[in-house]
mmCIF file of C-alpha atoms and ligand atoms in Angstrom:
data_model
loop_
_atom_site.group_PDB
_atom_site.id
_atom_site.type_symbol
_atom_site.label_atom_id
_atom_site.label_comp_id
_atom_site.label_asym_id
_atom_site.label_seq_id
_atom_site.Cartn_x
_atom_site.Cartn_y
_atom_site.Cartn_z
ATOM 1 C CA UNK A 469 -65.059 -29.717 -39.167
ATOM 2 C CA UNK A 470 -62.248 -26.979 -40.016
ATOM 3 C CA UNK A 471 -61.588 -26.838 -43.868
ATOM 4 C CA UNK A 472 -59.339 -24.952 -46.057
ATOM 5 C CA UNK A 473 -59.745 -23.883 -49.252
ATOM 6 C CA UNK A 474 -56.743 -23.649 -51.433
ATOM 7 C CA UNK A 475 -55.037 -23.743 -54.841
ATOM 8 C CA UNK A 476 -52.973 -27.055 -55.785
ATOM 9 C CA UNK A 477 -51.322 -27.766 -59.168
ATOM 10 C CA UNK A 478 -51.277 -30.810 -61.448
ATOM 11 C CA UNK A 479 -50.562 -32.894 -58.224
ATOM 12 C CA UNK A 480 -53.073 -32.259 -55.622
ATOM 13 C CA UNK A 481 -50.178 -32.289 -52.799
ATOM 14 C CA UNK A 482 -48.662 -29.182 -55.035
ATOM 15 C CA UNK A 483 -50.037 -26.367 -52.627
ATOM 16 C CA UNK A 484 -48.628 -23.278 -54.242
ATOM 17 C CA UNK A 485 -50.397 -20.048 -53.037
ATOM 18 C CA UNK A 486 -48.600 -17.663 -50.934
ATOM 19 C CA UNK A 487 -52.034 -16.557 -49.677
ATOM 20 C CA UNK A 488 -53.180 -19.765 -48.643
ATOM 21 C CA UNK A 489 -49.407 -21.044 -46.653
ATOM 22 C CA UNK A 490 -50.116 -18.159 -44.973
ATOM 23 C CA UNK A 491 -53.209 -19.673 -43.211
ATOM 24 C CA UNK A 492 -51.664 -23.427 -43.221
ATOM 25 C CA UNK A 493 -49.085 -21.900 -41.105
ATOM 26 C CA UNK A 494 -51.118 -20.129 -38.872
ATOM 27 C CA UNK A 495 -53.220 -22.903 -38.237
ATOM 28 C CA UNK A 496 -50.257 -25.452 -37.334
ATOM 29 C CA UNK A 497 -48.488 -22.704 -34.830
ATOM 30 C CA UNK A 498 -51.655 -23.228 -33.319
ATOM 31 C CA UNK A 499 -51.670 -26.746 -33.142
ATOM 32 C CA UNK A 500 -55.839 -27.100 -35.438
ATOM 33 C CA UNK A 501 -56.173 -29.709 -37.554
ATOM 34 C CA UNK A 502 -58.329 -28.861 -40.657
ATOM 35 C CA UNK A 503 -59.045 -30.891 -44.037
ATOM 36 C CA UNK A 504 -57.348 -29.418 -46.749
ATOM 37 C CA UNK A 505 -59.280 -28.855 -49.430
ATOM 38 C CA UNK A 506 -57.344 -28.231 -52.991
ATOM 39 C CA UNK A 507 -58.877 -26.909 -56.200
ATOM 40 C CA UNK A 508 -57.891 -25.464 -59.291
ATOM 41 C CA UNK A 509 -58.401 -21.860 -60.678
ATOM 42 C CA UNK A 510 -60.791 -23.412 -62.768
ATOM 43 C CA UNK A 511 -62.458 -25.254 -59.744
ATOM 44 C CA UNK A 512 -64.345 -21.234 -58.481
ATOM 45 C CA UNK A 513 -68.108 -22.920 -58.336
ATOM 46 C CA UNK A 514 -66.980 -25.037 -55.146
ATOM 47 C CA UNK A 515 -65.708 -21.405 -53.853
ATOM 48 C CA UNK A 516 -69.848 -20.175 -54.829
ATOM 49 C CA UNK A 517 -70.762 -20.408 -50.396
ATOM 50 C CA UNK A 518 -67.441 -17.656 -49.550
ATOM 51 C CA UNK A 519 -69.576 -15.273 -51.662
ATOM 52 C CA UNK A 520 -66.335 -14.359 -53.419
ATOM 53 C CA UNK A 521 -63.981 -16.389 -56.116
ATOM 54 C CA UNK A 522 -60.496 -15.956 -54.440
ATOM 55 C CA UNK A 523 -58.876 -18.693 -52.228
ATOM 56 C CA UNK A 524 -57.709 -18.963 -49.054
ATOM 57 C CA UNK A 525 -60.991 -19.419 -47.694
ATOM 58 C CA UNK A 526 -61.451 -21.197 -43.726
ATOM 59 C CA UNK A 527 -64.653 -22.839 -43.113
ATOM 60 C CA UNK A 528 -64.790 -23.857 -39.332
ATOM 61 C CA UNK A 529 -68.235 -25.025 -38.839
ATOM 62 C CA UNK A 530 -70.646 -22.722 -39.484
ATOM 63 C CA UNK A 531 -68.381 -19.643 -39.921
ATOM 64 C CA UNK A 532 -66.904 -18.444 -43.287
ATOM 65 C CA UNK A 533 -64.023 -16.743 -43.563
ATOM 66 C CA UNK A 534 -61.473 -15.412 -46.286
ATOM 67 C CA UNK A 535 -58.856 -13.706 -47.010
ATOM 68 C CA UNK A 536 -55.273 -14.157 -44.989
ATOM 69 C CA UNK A 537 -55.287 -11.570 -43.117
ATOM 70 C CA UNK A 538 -59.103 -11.959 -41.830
ATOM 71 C CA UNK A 539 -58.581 -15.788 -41.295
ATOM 72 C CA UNK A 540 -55.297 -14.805 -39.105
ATOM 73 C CA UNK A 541 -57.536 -12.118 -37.255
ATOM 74 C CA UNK A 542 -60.555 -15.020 -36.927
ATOM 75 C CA UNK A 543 -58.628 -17.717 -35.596
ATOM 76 C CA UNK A 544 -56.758 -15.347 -32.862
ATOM 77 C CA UNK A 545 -60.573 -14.069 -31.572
ATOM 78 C CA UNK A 546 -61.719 -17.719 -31.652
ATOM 79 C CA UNK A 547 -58.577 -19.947 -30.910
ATOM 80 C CA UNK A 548 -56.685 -17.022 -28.744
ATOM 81 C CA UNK A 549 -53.988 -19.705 -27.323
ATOM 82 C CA UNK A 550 -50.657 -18.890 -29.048
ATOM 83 C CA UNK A 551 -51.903 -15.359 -30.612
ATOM 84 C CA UNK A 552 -50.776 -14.812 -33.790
ATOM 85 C CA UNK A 553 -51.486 -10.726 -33.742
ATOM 86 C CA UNK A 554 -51.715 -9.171 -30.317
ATOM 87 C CA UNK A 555 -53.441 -5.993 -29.314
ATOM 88 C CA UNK A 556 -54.699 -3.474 -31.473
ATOM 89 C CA UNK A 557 -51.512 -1.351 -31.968
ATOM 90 C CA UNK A 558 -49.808 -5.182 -32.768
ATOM 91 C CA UNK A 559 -53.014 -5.909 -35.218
ATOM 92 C CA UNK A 560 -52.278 -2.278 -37.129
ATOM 93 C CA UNK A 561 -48.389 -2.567 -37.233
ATOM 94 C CA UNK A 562 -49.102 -5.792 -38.579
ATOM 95 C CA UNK A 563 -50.999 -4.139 -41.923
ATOM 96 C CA UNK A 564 -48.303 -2.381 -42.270
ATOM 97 C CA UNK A 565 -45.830 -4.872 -42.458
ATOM 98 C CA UNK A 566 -48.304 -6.700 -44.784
ATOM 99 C CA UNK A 567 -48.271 -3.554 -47.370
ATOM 100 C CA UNK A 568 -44.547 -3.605 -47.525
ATOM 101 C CA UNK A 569 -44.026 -6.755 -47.988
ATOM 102 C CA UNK A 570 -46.928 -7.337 -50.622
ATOM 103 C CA UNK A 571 -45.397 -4.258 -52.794
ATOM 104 C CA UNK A 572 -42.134 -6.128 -52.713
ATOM 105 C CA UNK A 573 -41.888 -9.644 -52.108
ATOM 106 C CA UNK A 574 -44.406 -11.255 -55.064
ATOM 107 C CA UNK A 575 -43.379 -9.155 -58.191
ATOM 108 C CA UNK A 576 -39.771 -9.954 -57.592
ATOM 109 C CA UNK A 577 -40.391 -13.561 -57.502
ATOM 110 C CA UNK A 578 -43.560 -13.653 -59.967
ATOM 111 C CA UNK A 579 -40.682 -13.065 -62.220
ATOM 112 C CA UNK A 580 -39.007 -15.582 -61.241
ATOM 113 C CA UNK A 581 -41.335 -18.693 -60.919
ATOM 114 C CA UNK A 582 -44.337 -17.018 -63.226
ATOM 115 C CA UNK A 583 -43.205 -19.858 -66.150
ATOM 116 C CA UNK A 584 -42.768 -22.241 -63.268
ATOM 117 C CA UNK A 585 -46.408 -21.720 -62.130
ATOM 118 C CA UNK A 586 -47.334 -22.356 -65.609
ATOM 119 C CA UNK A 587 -45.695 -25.542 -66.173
ATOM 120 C CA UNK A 588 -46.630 -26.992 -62.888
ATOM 121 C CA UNK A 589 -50.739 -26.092 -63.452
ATOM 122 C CA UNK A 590 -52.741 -28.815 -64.117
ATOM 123 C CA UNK A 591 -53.458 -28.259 -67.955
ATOM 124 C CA UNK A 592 -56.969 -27.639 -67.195
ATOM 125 C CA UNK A 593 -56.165 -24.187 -65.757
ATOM 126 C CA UNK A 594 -53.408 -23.167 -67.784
ATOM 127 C CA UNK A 595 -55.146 -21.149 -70.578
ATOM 128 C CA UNK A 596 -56.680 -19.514 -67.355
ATOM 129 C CA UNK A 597 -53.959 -18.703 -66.007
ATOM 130 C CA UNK A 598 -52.058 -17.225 -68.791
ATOM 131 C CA UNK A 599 -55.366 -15.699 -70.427
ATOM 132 C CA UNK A 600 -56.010 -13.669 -66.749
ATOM 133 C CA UNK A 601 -52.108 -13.170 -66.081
ATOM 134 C CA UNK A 602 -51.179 -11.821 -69.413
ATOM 135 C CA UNK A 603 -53.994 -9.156 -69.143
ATOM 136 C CA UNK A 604 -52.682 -8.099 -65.993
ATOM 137 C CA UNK A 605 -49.499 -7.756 -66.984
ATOM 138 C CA UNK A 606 -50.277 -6.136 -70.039
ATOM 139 C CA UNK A 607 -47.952 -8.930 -71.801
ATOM 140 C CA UNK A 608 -46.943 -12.761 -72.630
ATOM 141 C CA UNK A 609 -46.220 -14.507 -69.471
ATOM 142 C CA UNK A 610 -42.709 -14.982 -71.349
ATOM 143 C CA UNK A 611 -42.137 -11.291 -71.878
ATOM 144 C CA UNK A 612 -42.997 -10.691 -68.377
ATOM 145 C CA UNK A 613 -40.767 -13.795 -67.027
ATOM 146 C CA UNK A 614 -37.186 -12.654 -66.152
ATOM 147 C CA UNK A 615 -35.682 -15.495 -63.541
ATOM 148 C CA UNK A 616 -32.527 -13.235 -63.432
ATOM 149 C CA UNK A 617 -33.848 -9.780 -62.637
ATOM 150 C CA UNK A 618 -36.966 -11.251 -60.325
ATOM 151 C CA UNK A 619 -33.876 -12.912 -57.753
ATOM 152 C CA UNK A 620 -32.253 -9.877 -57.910
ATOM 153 C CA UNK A 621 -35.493 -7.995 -56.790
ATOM 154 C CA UNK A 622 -35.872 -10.240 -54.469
ATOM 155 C CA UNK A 623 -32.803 -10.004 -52.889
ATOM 156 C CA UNK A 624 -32.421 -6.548 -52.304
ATOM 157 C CA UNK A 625 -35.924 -6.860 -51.053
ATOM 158 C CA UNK A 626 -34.758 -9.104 -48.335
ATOM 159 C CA UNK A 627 -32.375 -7.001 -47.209
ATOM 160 C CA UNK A 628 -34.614 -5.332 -44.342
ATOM 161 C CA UNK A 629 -35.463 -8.574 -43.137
ATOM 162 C CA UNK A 630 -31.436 -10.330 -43.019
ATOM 163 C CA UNK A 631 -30.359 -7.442 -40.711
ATOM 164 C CA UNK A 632 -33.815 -8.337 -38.355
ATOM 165 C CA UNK A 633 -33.504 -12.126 -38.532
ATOM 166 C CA UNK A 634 -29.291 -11.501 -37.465
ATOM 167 C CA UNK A 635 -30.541 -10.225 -34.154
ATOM 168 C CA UNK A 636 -33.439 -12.174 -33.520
ATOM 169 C CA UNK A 637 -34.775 -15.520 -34.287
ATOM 170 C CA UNK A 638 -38.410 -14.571 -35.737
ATOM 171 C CA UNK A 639 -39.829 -11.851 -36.988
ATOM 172 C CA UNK A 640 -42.240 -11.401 -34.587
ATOM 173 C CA UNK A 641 -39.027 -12.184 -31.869
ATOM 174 C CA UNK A 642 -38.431 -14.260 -29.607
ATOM 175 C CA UNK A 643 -41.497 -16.772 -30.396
ATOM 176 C CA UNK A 644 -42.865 -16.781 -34.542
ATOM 177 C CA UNK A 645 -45.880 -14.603 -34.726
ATOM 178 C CA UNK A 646 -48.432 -13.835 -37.907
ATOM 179 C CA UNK A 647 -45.520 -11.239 -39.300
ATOM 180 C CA UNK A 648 -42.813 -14.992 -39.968
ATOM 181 C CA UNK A 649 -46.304 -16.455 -41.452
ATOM 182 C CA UNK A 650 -47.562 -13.715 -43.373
ATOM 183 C CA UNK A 651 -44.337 -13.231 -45.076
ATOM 184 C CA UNK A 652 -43.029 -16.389 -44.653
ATOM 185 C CA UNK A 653 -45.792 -17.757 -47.187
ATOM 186 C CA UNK A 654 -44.175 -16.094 -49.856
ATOM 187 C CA UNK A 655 -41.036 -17.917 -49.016
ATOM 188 C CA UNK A 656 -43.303 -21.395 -49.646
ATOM 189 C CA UNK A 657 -44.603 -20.379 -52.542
ATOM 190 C CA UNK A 658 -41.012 -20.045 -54.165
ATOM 191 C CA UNK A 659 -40.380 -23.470 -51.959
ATOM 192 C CA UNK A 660 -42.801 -25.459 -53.623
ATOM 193 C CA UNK A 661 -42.614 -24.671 -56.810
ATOM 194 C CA UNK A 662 -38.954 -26.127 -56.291
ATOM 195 C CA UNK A 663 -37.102 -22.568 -55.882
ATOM 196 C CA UNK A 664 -34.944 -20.807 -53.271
ATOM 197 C CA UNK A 665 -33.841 -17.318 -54.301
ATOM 198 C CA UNK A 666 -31.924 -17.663 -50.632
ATOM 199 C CA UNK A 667 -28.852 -18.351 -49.434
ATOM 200 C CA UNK A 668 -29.142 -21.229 -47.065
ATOM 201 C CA UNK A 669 -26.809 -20.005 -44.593
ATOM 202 C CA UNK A 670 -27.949 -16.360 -44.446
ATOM 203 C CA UNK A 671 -30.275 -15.109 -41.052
ATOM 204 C CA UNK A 672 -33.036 -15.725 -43.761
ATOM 205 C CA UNK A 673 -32.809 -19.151 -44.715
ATOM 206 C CA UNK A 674 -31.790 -20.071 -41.290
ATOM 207 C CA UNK A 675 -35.168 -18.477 -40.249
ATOM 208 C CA UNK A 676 -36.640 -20.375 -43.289
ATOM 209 C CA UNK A 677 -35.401 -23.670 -42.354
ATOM 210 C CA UNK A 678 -36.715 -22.993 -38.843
ATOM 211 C CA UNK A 679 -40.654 -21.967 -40.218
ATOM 212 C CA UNK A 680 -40.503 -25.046 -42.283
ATOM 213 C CA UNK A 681 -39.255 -27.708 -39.664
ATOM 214 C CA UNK A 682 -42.074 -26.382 -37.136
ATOM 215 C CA UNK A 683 -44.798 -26.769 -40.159
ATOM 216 C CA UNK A 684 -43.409 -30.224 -40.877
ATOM 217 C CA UNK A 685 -43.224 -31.181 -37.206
ATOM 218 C CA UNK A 686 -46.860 -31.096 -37.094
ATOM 219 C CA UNK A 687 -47.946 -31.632 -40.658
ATOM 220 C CA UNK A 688 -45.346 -33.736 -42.314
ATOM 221 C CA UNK A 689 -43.694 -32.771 -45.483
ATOM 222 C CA UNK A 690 -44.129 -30.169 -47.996
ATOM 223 C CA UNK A 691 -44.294 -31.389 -51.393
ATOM 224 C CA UNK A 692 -42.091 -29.962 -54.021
ATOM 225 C CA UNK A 693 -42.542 -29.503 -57.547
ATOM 226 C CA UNK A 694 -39.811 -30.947 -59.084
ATOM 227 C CA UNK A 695 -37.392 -28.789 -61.058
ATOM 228 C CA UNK A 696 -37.491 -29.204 -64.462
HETATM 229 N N1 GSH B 1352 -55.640 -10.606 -50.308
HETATM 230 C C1 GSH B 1352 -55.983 -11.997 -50.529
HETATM 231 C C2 GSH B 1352 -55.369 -12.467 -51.832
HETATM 232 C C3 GSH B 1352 -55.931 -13.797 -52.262
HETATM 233 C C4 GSH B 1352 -55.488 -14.195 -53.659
HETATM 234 O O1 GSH B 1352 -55.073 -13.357 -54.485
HETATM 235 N N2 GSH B 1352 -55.599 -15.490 -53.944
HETATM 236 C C5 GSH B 1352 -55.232 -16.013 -55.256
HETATM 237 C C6 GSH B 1352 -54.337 -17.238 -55.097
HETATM 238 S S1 GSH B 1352 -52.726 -16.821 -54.591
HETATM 239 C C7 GSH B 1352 -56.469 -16.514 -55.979
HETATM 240 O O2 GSH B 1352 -57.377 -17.047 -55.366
HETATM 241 N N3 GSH B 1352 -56.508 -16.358 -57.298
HETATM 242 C C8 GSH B 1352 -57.592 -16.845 -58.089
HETATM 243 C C9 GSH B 1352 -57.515 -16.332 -59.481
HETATM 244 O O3 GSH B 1352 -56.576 -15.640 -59.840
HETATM 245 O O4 GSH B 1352 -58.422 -16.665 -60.226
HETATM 246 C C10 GSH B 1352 -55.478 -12.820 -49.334
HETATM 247 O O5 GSH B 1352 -54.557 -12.366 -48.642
HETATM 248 O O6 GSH B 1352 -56.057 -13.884 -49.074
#
């Protein structure tokens, strides 16, 4: 049995981590079923066989395996039809693109959908979540919560990948490839939470559009928190 560990809200079908669509989307580009597995932040002890506390985590079988970016690099050596990396230039250009985009993509819309997150936690995690969050920022989630400037972060973070995605249909090119789901989870994070800092008809949320009817294709639909 394949299962994945992941991070769901108040509703169980509210599958929120950027981390963790990552991996979802990974697995349905190449066509592997897998039991979802949902917990809360306050769920760790089922976490206690990964040896670590932080979810996504892929269990396939015997072998454990967490982190995105390790899961990706796992299910291309064991499941190498419809490679989501490549060689090991592809594997290293890859990191890269992973560093950029995880020093601009989540701050920008942490501010934006941090209350969000909040308000959509089952209230069994959300002293967690504020109690761990607030230390990290070194403030009140509401202090740190700024829908207005986080969009505009995010925008002008997007900017890079408009002028791409107006040449060429994925990331990646001509087929999607673990660059449209590595970043592309943070674009289902916003998504689910019932957000979309996008324009629909830019190259970006044409792209989006396209990443989300191939995920649905195979998986059905992705629930949406509904705005307040
Ligand atoms: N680098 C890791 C990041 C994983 C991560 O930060 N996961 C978050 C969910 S989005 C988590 O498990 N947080 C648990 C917590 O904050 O207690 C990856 O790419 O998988």
């Amino acid at each position: 049995m394949r299962e994945l560990f992941e991070l769901r809200g108040r509703e169980p079908e509210l599958l929120f981590s950027p981390y963790c669509w990552r991996v979802r989307l990974a697995l349905a580009h190449k066509g592997l079923d897998f039991v979802g597995r949902p917990l809360r932040f306050t769920d760790k002890a089922e976490l206690a066989f990964s040896g670590q506390q932080l979810v996504p985590v892929l269990r396939d079988g015997e072998t454990v395996v967490h982190d995105s970016l390790a899961i990706l690099r796992y299910l291309d050596e064991r499941y190498p039809e419809r490679p989501l990396i490549g060689d090991e230039l592809a594997a290293s250009r890859l990191l890269l693109i992973e560093r950029f985009a995880q020093f601009s993509l989540p701050l920008a819309l942490l501010r934006l959908l941090v209350l969000r997150i909040h308000a959509s936690l089952d209230p069994v995690d959300q002293a967690y979540f504020r109690q761990s969050r607030e230390q990290r920022f070194g403030m009140s989630l509401e202090e740190f919560a700024d829908a207005g400037a986080g969009r505009e972060q995010f925008e002008q973070a997007l900017k890079p990948l408009e002028a791409l995605l107006a040449r060429q249909p994925w990331l990646d090119g001509a087929a999607p490839g673990g660059a449209d789901f590595l970043i592309g989870g943070f674009f289902f994070w916003a998504w689910c939470l019932g957000e979309q800092p996008w324009a629909e008809d830019s190259a970006v949320g044409v792209w989006f559009r396209r990443l989300l009817a191939g995920y649905e294709a195979h998986k059905g639909p992705v629930y949406r928190a509904v705005r307040p």
